[in-house]
Coordinates of C-alpha atoms in Angstrom, one line a residue:
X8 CA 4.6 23.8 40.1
X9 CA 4.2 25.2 36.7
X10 CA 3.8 22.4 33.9
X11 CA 6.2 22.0 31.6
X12 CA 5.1 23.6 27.6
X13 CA 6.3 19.9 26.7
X14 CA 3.8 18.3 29.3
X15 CA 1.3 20.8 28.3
X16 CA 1.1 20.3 24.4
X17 CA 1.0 16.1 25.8
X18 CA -1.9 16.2 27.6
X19 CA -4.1 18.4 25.0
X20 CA -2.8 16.4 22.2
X21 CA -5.3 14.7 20.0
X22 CA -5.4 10.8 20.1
X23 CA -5.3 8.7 17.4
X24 CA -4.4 5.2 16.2
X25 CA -3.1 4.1 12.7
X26 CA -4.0 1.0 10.9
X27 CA -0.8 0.0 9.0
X28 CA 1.7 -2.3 7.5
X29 CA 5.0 -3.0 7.8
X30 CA 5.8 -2.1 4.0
X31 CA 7.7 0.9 2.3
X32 CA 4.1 1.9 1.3
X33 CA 3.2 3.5 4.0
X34 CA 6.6 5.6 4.4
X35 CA 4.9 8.8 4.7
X36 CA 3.0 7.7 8.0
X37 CA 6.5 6.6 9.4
X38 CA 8.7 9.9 8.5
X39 CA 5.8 11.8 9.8
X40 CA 5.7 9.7 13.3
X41 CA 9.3 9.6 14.1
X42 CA 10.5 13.2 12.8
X43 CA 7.7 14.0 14.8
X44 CA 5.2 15.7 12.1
X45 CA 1.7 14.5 14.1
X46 CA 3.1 15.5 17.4
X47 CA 3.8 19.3 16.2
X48 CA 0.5 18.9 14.6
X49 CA -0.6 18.5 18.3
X50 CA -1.3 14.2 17.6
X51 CA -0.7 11.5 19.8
X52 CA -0.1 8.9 17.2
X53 CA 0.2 5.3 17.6
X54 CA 0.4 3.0 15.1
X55 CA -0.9 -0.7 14.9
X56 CA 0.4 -2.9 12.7
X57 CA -1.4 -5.7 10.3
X58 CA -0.2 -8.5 8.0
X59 CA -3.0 -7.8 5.5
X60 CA -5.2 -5.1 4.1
X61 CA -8.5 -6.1 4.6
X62 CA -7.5 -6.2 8.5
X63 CA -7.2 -2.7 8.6
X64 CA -10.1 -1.7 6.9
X65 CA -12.2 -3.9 9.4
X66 CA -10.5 -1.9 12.3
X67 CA -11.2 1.3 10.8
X68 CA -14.8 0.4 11.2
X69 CA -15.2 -1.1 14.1
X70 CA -13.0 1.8 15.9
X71 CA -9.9 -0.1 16.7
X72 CA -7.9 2.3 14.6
X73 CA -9.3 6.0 14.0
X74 CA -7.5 5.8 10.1
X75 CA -6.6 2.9 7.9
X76 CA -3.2 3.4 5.2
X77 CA -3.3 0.6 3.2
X78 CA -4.3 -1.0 -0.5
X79 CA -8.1 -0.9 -1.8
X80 CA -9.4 -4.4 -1.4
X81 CA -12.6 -5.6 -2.3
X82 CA -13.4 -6.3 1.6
X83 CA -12.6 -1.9 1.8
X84 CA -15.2 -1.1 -0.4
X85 CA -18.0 -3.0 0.3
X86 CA -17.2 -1.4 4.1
X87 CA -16.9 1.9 2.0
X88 CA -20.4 1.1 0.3
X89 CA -22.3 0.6 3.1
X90 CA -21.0 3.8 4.3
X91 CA -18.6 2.6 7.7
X92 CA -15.4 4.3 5.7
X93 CA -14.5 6.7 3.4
X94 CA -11.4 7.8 1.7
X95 CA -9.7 11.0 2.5
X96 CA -6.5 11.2 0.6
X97 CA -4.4 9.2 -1.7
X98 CA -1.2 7.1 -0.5
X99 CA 1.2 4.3 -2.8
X100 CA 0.5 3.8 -6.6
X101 CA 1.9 1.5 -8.8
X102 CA 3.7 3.5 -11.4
X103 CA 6.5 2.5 -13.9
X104 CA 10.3 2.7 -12.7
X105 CA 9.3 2.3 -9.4
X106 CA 9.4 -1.3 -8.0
X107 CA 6.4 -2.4 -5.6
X108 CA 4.5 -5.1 -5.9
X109 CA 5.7 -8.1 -8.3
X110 CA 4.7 -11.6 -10.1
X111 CA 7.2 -14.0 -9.0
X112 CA 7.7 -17.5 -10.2
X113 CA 8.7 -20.7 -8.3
X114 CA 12.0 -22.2 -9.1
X115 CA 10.2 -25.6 -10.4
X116 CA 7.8 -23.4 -12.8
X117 CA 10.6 -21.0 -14.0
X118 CA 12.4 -24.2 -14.9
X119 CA 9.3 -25.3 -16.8
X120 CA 9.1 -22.1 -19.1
X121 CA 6.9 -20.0 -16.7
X122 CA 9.0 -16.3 -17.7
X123 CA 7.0 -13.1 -18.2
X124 CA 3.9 -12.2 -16.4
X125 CA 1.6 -13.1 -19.5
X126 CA 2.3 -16.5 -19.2
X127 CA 0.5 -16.9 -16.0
X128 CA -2.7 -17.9 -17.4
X129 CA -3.7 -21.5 -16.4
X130 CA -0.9 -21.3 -13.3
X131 CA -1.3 -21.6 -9.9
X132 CA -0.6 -18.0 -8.4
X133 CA -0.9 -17.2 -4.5
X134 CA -2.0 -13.9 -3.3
X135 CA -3.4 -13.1 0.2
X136 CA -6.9 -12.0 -0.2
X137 CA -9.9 -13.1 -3.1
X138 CA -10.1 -9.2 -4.0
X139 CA -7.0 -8.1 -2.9
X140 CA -4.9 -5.5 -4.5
X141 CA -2.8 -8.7 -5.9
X142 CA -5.9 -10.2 -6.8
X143 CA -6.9 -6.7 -8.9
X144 CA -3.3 -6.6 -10.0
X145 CA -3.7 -9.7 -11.8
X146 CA -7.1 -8.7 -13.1
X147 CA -5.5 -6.1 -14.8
X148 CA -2.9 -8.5 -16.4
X149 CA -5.4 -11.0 -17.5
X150 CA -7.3 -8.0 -19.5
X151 CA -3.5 -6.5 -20.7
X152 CA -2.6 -9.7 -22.3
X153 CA -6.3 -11.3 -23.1
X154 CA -6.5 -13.7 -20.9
X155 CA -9.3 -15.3 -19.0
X156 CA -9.0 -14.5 -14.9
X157 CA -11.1 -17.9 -14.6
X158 CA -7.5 -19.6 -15.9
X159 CA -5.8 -18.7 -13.4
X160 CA -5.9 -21.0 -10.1
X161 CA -5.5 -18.1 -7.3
X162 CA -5.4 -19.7 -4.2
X163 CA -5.5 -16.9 -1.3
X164 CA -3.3 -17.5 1.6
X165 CA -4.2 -14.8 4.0
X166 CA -1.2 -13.6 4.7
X167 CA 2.2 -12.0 2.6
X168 CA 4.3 -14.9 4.6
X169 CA 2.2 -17.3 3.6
X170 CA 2.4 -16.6 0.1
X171 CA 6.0 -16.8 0.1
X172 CA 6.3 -19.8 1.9
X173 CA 4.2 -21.3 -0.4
X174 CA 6.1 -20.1 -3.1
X175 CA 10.0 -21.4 -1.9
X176 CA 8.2 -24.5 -1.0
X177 CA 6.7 -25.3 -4.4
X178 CA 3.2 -25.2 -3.3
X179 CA 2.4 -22.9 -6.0
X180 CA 3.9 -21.9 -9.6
X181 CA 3.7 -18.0 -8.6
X182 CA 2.6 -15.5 -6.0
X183 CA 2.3 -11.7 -6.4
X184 CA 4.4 -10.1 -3.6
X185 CA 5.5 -7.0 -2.4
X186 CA 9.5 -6.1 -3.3
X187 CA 10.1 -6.1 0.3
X188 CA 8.5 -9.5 0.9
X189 CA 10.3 -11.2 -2.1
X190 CA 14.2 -10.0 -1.9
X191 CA 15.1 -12.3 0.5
X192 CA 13.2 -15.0 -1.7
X193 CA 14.9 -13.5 -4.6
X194 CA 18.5 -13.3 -2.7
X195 CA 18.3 -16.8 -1.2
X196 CA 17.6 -18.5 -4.8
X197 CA 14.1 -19.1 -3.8
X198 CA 12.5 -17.8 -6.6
X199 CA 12.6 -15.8 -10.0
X200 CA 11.4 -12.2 -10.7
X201 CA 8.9 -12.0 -13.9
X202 CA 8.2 -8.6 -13.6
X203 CA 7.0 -5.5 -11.7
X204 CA 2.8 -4.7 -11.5
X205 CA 3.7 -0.4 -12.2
X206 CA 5.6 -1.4 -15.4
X207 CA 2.9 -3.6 -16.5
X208 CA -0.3 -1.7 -15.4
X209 CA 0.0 1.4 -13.2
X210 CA -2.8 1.8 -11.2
X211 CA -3.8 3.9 -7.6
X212 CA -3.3 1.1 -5.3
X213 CA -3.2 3.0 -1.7
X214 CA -5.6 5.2 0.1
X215 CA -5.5 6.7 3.7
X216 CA -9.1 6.1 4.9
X217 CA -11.1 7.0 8.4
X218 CA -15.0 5.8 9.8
X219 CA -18.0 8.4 10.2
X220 CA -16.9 8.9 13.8
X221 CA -13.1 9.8 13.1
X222 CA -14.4 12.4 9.9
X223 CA -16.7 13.6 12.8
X224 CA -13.6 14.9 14.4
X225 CA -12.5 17.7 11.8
X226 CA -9.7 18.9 13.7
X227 CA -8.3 15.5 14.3
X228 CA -8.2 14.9 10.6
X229 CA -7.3 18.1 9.3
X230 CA -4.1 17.8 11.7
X231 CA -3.8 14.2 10.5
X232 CA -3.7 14.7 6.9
X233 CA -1.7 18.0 7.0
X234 CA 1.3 16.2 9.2
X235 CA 0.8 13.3 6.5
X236 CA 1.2 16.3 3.2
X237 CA 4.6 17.6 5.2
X238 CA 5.9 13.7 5.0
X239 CA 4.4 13.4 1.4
X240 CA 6.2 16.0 -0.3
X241 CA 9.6 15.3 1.9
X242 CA 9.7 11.7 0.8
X243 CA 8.7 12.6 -2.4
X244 CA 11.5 15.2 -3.0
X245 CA 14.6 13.9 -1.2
X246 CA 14.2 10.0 -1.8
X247 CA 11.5 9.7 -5.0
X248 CA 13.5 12.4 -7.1
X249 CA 16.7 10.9 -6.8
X250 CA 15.7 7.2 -7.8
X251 CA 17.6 5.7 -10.6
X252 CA 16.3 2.5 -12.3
X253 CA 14.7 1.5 -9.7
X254 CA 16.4 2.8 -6.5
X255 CA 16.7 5.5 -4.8
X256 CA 20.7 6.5 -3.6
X257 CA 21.9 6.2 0.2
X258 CA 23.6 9.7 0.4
X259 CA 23.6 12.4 3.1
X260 CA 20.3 13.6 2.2
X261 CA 18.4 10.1 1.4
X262 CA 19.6 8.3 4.5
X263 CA 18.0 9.9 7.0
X264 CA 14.5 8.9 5.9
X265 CA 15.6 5.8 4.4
X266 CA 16.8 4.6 8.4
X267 CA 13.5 5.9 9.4
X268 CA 11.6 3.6 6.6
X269 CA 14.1 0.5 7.5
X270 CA 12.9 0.8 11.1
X271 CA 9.5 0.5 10.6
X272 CA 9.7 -1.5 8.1
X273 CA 12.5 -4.1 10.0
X274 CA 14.4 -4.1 6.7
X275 CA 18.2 -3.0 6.0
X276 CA 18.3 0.2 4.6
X277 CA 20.2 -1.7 1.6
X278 CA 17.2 -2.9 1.0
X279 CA 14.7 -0.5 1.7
X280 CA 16.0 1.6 -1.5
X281 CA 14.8 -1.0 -4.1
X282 CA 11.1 -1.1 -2.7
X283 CA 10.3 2.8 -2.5
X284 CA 7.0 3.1 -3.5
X285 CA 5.7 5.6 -6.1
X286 CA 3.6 8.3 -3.9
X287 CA 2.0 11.6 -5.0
X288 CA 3.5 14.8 -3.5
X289 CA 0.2 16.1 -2.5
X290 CA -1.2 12.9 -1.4
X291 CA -3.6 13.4 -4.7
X292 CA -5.7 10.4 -5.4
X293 CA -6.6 8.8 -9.1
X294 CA -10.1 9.2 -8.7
X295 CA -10.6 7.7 -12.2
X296 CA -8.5 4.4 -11.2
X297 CA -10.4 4.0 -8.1
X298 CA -13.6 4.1 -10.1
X299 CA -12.5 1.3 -12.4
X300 CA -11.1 -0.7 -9.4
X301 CA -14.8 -0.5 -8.2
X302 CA -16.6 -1.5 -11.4
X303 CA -14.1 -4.2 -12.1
X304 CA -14.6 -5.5 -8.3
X305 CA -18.1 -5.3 -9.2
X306 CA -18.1 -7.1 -12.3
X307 CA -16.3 -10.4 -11.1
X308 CA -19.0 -10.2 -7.4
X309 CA -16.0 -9.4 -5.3
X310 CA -17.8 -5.9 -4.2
X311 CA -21.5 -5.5 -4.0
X312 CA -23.1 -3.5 -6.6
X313 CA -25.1 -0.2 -6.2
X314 CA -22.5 2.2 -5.2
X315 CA -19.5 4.7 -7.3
X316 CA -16.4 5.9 -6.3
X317 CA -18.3 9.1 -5.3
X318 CA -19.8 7.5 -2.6
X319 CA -16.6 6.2 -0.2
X320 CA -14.6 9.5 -1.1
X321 CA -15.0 12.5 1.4
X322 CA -14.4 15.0 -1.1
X323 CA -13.7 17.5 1.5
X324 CA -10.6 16.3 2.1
X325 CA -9.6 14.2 -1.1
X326 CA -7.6 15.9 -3.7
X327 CA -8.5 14.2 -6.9
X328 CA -5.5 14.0 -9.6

């Protein structure tokens, strides 16, 4: 019996499995997954998810996933320095207008006079991970408003549930959080919004990312990131472009990919369109961010010394902005 084209393109499909979070972030990978973008690329994609950056980055090198989309944490580049991972393309950024990740205040410190994102010096602010991308994020803060990062207490949690438990329960004064993470604390009363990370310091906060073995594999890559562009520059045209203040519309053309992102993301789509994530249409990556991410990870021992940025990027594939 003849085998089907369908059955055909299955079995010589390229395998792969994705590193990845449940977070608007990463809406690219899920457009191109369920409007099936890999599998015309000939990919058998499956995606794992994590609760945490660093996670995926440790899976990427040990071979548990083939490619990592997530945020730079200091825990990715020292993997990156000692050569187990490189970046290949760019993914989220934190850019002004478009709400992502946040400093949030605890009802108790709100009351106390805890309001803008400058007055978190000498506070106690949760974040998951010591050189996390909320840890980097607050870095960034501390040298906007001239403040010492020694005076704040960050306490790292581990995880994004933690930190918002901590957070309703009083644990802490404030916790930098991801949009989707914090609505339901901010529509339960559980705590206050002091302001959004890509209004106060834009910076290139995702990368998609592969090990030495998976950049081995050109074609698998090449398929990879050009299924990944097609999702890019949809999500970037239909739901990017038509944000207002903040959020993006739910119309004929939006909600399509907005039901995609709410599935993968197990959020209602009403809330999906306050948390879509600033990402490049060409999947470019800020080159020069990434570089001061590194020196600054360096600077405060988070990330070994003795590498650049020029060392974890596979500049065949990266497209520097």
């Amino acid at each position: 019996m003849a085998m089907s084209l369908n059955a055909a393109v299955a079995q010589t499909a390229l395998k792969a499995k994705v590193g990845v979070l449940r977070l608007s972030s990463s809406a690219p990978v899920f457009i191109a997954q369920d409007k099936g973008y890999f599998k015309q690329a000939g990919l058998d994609i499956e995606l794992k998810f994590f609760d945490a950056a660093q996670p995926i980055a440790v899976a990427t090198t040990s071979g548990d996933v083939d490619f990592g989309v997530t945020a730079f944490t200091a825990g990715l580049y020292n993997l990156a320095g000692k050569g187990t991972l490189k970046v290949i393309g760019g993914m989220s950024r934190e850019k002004a207008g478009y709400p992502l990740i946040g400093y949030f205040a605890s009802n108790n410190a709100w009351a106390a006079g805890l309001k803008t994102p400058k007055d978190l010096a000498g506070k106690r602010v949760a974040v998951t991970q010591v050189g996390s991308s909320f840890h980097y994020s607050l870095g960034l803060l501390a040298d906007k408003y001239g403040f010492k990062l020694s005076e704040v207490k960050v306490l790292p949690l581990q995880s994004l549930s933690n930190a918002a438990a901590a957070l309703k329960g009083e644990t802490v004064d404030a916790a930098l959080l991801p949009v989707s993470t914090a609505r339901k604390l901010m529509d339960d009363g559980g705590a206050k919004l002091l302001g959004w990370v890509g209004d106060e310091t834009p910076w290139q906060l995702g990368a998609v990312f592969a090990s030495p073995k998976t950049l081995a594999d050109r074609a698998l890559v090449t398929k990879f990131l050009g299924a990944l562009a097609r999702a890019d520059r949809e999500y970037h045209d239909v739901i990017l472009a038509a944000m207002k203040d903040g959020t993006a519309p739910i119309d004929d053309k939006t909600k399509p990919l907005l039901e995609i992102i709410a599935k993968y993301t197990n959020l209602p789509v009403e809330q999906v369109v306050g948390n879509c994530a600033y990402i490049d249409r060409d999947g470019k990556l800020d080159v020069k961010n990434v570089a001061n991410q590194i020196d600054w990870l360096q600077q405060q021992g988070f990330v070994d010394k003795g590498f650049s940025v020029d060392a974890i990027i596979a500049s065949d594939y990266v497209k520097p902005d």
